[in-house]
XYZ file of C-alpha atoms in Angstrom:
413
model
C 148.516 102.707 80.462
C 144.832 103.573 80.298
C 142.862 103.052 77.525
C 141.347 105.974 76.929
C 141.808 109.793 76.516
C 141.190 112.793 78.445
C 138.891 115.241 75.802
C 136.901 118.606 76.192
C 133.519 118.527 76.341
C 132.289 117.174 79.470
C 128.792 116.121 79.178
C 128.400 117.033 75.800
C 131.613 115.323 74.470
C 129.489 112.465 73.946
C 127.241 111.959 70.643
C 123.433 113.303 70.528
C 123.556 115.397 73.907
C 123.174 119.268 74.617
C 123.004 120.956 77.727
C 122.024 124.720 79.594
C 122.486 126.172 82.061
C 121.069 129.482 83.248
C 119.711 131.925 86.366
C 115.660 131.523 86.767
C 115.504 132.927 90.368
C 115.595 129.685 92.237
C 119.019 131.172 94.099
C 119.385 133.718 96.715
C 122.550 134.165 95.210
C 121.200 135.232 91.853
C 123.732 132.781 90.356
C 122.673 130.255 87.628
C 120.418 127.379 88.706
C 118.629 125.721 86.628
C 120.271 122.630 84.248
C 119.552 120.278 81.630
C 120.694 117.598 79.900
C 119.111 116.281 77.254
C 119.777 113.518 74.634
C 118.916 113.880 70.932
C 117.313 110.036 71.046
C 115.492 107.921 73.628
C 118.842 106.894 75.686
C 119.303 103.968 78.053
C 119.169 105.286 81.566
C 120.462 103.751 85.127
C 121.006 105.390 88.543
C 121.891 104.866 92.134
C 120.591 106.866 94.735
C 120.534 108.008 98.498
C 119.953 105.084 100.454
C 118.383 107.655 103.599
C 114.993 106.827 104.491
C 113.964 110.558 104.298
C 114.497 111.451 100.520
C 114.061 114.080 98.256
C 110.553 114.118 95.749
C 113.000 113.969 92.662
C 114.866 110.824 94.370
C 111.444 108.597 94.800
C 110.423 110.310 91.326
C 113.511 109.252 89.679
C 113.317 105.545 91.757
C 110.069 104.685 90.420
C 110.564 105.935 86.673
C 113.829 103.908 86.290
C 111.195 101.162 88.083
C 109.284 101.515 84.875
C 111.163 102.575 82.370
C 115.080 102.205 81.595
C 115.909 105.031 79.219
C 115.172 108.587 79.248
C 115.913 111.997 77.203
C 116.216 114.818 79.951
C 117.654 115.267 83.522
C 116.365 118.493 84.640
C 117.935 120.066 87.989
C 117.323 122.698 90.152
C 119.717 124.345 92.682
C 118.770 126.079 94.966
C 115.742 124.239 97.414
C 116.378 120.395 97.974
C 112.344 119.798 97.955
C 112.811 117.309 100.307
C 110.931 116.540 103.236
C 108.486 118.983 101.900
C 105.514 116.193 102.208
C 102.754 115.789 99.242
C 103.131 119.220 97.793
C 107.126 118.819 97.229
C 106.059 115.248 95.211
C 103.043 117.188 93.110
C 105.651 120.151 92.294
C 108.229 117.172 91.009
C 105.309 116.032 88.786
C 105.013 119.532 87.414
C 108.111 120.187 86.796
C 108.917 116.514 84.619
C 105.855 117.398 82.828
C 106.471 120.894 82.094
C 109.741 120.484 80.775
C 108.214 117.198 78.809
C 105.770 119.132 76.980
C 108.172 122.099 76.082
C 110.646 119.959 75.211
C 107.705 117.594 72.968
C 108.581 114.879 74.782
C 106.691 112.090 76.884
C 107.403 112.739 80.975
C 108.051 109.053 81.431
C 111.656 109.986 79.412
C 112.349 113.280 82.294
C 114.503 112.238 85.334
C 114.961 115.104 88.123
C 117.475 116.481 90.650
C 117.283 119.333 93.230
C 119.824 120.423 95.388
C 119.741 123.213 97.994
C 117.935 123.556 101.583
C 116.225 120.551 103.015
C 112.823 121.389 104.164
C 112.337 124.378 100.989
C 110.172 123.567 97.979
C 111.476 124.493 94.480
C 110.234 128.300 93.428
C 107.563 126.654 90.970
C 107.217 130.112 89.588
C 110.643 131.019 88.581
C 111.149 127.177 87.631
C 108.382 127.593 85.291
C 109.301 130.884 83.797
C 112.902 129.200 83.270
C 111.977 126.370 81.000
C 111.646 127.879 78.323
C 114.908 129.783 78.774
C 117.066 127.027 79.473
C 115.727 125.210 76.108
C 116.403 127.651 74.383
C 120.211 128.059 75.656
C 120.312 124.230 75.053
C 123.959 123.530 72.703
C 126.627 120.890 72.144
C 129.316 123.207 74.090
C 126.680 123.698 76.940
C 128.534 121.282 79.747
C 130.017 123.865 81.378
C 126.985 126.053 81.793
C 125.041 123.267 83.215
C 128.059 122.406 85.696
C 127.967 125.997 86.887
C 124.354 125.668 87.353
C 123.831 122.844 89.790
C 126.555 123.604 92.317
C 125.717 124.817 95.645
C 128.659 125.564 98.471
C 130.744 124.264 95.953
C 134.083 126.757 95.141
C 134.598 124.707 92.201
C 133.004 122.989 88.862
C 133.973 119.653 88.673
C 133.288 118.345 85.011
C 135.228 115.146 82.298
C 135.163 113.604 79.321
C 137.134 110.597 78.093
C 137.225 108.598 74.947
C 138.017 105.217 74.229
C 138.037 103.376 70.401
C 135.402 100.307 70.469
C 134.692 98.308 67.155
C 136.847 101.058 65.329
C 134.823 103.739 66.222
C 135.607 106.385 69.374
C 133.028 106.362 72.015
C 132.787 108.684 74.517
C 131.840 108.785 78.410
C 131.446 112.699 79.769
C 130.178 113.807 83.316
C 129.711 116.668 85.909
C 128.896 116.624 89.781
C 127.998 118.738 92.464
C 128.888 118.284 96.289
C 131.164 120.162 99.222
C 129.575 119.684 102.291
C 126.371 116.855 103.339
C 129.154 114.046 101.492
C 129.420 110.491 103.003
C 127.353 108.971 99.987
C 125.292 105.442 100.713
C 124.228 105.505 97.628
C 125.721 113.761 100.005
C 124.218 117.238 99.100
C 126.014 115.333 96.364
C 124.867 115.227 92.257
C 126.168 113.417 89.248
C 125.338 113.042 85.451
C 126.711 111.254 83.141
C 126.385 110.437 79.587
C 127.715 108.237 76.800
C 127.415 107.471 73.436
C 127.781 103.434 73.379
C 125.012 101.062 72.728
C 124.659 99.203 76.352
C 122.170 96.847 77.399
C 119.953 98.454 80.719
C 120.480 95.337 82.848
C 124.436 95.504 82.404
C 124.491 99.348 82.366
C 122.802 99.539 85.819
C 125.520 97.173 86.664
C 128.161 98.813 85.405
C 126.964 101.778 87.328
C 126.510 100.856 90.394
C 129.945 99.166 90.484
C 131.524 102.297 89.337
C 129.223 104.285 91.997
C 130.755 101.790 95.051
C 134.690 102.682 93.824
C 133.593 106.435 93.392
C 131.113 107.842 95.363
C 130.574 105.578 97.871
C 133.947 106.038 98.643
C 134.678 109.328 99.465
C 133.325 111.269 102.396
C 133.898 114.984 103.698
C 131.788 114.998 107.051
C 130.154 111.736 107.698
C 126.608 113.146 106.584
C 124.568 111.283 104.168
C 121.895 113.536 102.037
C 118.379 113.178 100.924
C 119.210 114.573 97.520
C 122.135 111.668 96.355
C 121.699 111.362 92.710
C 124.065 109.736 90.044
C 122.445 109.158 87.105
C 124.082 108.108 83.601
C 122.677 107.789 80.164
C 123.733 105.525 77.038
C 122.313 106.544 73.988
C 124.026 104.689 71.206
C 125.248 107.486 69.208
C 128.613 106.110 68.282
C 126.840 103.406 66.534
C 129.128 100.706 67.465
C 127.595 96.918 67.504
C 125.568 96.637 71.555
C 127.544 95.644 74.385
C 124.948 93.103 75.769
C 127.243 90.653 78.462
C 130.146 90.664 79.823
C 133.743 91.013 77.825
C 136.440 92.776 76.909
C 134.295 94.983 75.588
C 132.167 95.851 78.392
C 134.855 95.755 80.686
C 136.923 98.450 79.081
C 133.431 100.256 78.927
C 132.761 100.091 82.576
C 136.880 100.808 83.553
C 136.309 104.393 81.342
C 133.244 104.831 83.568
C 134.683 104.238 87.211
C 137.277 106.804 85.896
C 135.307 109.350 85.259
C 133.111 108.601 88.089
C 136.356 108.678 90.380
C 137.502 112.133 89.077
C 134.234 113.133 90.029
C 134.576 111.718 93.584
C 137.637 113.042 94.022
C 136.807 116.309 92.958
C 133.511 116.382 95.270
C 136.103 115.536 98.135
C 138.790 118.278 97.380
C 136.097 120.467 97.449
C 134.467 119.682 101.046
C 133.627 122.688 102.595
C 136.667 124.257 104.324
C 139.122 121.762 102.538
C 142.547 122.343 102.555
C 143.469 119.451 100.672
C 142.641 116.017 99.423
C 143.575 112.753 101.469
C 143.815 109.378 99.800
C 143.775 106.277 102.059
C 144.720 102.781 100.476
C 144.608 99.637 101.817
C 146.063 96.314 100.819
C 146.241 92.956 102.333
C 142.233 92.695 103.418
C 140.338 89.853 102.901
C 138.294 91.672 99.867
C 138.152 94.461 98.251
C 135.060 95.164 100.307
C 136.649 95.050 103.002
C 139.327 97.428 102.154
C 137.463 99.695 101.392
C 135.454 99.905 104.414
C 138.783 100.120 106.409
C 139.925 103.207 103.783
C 136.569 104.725 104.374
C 137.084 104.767 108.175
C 139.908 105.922 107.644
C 139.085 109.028 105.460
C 135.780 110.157 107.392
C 137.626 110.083 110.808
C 137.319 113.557 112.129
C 140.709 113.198 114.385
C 142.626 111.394 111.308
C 140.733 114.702 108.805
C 141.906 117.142 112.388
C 145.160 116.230 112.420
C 146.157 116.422 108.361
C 144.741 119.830 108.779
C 146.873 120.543 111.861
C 149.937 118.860 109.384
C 150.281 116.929 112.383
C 152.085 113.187 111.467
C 149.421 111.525 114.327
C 149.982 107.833 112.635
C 148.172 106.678 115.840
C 144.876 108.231 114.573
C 145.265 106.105 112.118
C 145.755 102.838 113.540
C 142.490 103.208 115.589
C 140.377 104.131 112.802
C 141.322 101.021 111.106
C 140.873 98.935 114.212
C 137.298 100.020 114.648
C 136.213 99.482 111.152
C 134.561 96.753 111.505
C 136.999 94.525 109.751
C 139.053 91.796 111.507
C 142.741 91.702 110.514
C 146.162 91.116 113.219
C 147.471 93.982 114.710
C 150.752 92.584 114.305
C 150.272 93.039 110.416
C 149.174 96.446 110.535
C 151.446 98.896 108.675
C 150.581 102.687 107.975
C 152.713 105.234 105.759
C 152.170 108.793 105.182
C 153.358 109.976 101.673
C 157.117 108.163 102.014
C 157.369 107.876 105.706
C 157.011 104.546 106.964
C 155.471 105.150 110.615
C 154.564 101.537 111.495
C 155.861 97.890 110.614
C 154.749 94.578 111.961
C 152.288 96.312 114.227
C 155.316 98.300 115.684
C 155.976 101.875 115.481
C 159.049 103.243 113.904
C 161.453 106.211 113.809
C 160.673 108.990 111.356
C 161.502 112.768 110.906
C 158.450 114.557 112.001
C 159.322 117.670 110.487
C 159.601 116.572 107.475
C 156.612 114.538 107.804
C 155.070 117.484 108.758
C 155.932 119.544 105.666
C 154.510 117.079 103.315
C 150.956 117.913 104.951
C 151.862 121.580 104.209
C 153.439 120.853 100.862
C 149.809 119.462 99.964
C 147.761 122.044 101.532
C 149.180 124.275 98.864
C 149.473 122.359 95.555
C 148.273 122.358 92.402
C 144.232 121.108 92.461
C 143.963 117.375 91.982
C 147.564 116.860 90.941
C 149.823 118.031 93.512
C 147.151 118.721 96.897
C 146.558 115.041 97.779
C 147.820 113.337 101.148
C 148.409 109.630 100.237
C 147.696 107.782 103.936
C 149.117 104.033 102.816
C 147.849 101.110 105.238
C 148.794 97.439 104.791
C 146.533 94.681 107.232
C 147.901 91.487 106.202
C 148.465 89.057 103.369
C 144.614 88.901 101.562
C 144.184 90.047 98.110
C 142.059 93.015 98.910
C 142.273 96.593 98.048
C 140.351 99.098 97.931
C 141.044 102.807 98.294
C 138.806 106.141 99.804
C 139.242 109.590 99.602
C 138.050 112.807 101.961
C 139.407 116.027 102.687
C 140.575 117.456 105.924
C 138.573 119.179 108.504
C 139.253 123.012 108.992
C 138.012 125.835 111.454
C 136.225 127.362 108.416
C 133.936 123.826 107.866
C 132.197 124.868 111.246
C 132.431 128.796 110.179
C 130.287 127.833 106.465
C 128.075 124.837 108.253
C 126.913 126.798 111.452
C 125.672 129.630 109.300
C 124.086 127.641 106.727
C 120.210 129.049 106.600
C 121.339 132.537 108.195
């Protein structure tokens, strides 16, 4: 049993922390897209980011404040224009915006991080961004997660928000967080977004630790169409509201700290991947038996973001051969004689030999998913043992319909 509990609240369940979000005009759409987050103190502050050598302004912004400076008060995010490759003038609007939203907010701009989403090549609207700062302080509240979740999705059909809360020292502390992505997702950390906050007191050395392990069991591993974006953000903020004594090193302590983290982060994932653009469902690949859990998960990865393994769940065709050859061309050396792959219940291949199975019913699983309840009864569990090690490691994607071309080839028209 987990530790923790599922609460309301999302990114303001934690202590000290409002959030907005509203409509400045940065949309098409006229839908809201503008967010903040802000934190009532100075909070410790970590991220991971796109690993793509052509980033966004707010990603370099973001890069070389963290560089600087471990804590911060606001995320600010616009939806809408990605402001990336948009050369010097995208980097001096950044600049504007952290210090616009600095000095309304009476803060310093060293404590601002940023995040766009939207079109790559588009600048933010500076106008409508600056006309909207005021407005979206104002709206600021403790019950304003799911405003701000509303306003930083894109092609996304879905907010994707949590909160959980754990007891530490005999006090609750809380972890909350929302997301953005659909389509651009095969994070290297995808048009892909995530904040996070919490109320414990965490050193910034181990919290950038923590985060980046919970960002390699998360986002890292999911994918929905093998497209890495110049916008990847995850950022997360500790600001020691819950007042409980600082989790400086590593123990029980921290560990039950970080496990409440990759949780959250991995509902997040998962969500991001149900969601891919098109999506009829959510596929879950584990893998046992590698040498590390590294290694797993680069086989479950392969696995996931193959486009005839993603084809054929979509076509609720049982093609366990699909599967196999993803696996083999991972990139990780294992027997094929070990290799064994299961779909839901039905145990395909044993020993590196295929077996008999009833296709139909095979079959109807994959439609059985395609129509279940969201994230409890829509996933397609693709099981794959490659030998004796003690690695696992697990991935998740989505399948790959006729409408992901449809929503992708008219993108910018």
């Amino acid at each position: 049993m987990a530790d923790w509990q599922e609460i309301t609240g999302g990114i303001t369940a934690p202590r000290g922390y409002q959030a907005a979000g509203i409509t400045a005009g940065l949309k098409p759409s006229g839908l809201p897209d503008l967010a903040l987050i802000f934190s009532e103190v100075e909070a410790i502050a970590a991220g991971v980011f796109t690993t793509s050598q052509v980033k966004a302004a707010c990603v370099e912004y973001c890069r070389q404040r963290l560089q600087a400076k471990q804590s911060a008060r606001a995320i600010l995010c616009n939806a809408g224009q990605a402001n990336a490759a948009t050369g010097t003038q995208g980097y001096l609007d950044t600049l504007e915006s952290a210090m616009a939203i600095a000095q309304a907010l009476n803060i310093s701009s060293e404590s601002v991080l940023l995040a766009s989403t939207g079109v790559i090549g588009q600048r933010i609207k500076m106008d409508a961004l600056r006309s909207g700062i005021p407005k979206v302080i104002a709206a600021l509240s403790e019950t304003g997660s799911d405003a701000a979740a509303g306003a930083i999705i894109t092609t996304d059909l879905v907010t994707k928000s949590i909160a959980l809360e754990t007891t530490i020292s005999d006090r609750p502390v809380r972890i909350g967080g929302i997301a953005k992505g659909s389509g651009m997702i095969h994070p290297n950390m995808a048009t892909m977004l995530a904040f996070v906050t919490c109320d414990a007191v965490v050193s910034p050395h181990l919290w950038q630790q923590m985060l980046a392990r919970a960002a390699d069991r998360s986002f890292n591993s999911i994918t929905v169409d093998g497209d890495t974006s110049t916008n990847d953000s995850l950022i997360a903020l500790a600001n020691g509201q819950s007042r409980t004594p600082a989790i400086t090193e590593l123990g029980a302590e921290a560990e039950k700290l970080e496990a409440m983290l990759t949780t959250v982060c991995q509902h997040l994932a998962k969500a991001i991947a149900r969601d891919g653009e098109g999506a009829t469902c959510l596929i879950e690949v584990q893998v046992t038996g590698a040498y590390d859990e590294i290694s797993a998960r680069q086989i479950a990865k392969t696995i996931a973001g193959s486009s005839l393994v993603k084809s054929a769940i979509f076509g609720r065709d049982p093609n366990w051969g699909r599967i196999a050859a993803a696996a083999g061309r991972a990139g990780v050396p294992f027997e094929q004689e070990n290799l064994q792959i299961k779909l839901g219940n039905f145990l395909m291949l044993e020993n590196g030999q295929p077996l008999q199975f009833d296709r139909a019913a095979a079959s109807a699983y994959l439609k059985k998913a395609s129509v279940g309840t969201y994230l409890q009864q829509d996933t397609v569990l693709i099981s794959v043992n490659v030998g004796n090690g003690y690695g696992v490691g697990k991935a998740w994607g989505c399948d790959l319909s006729y409408d992901y071309v449809k929503i992708n080839a008219e993108y910018t028209t």
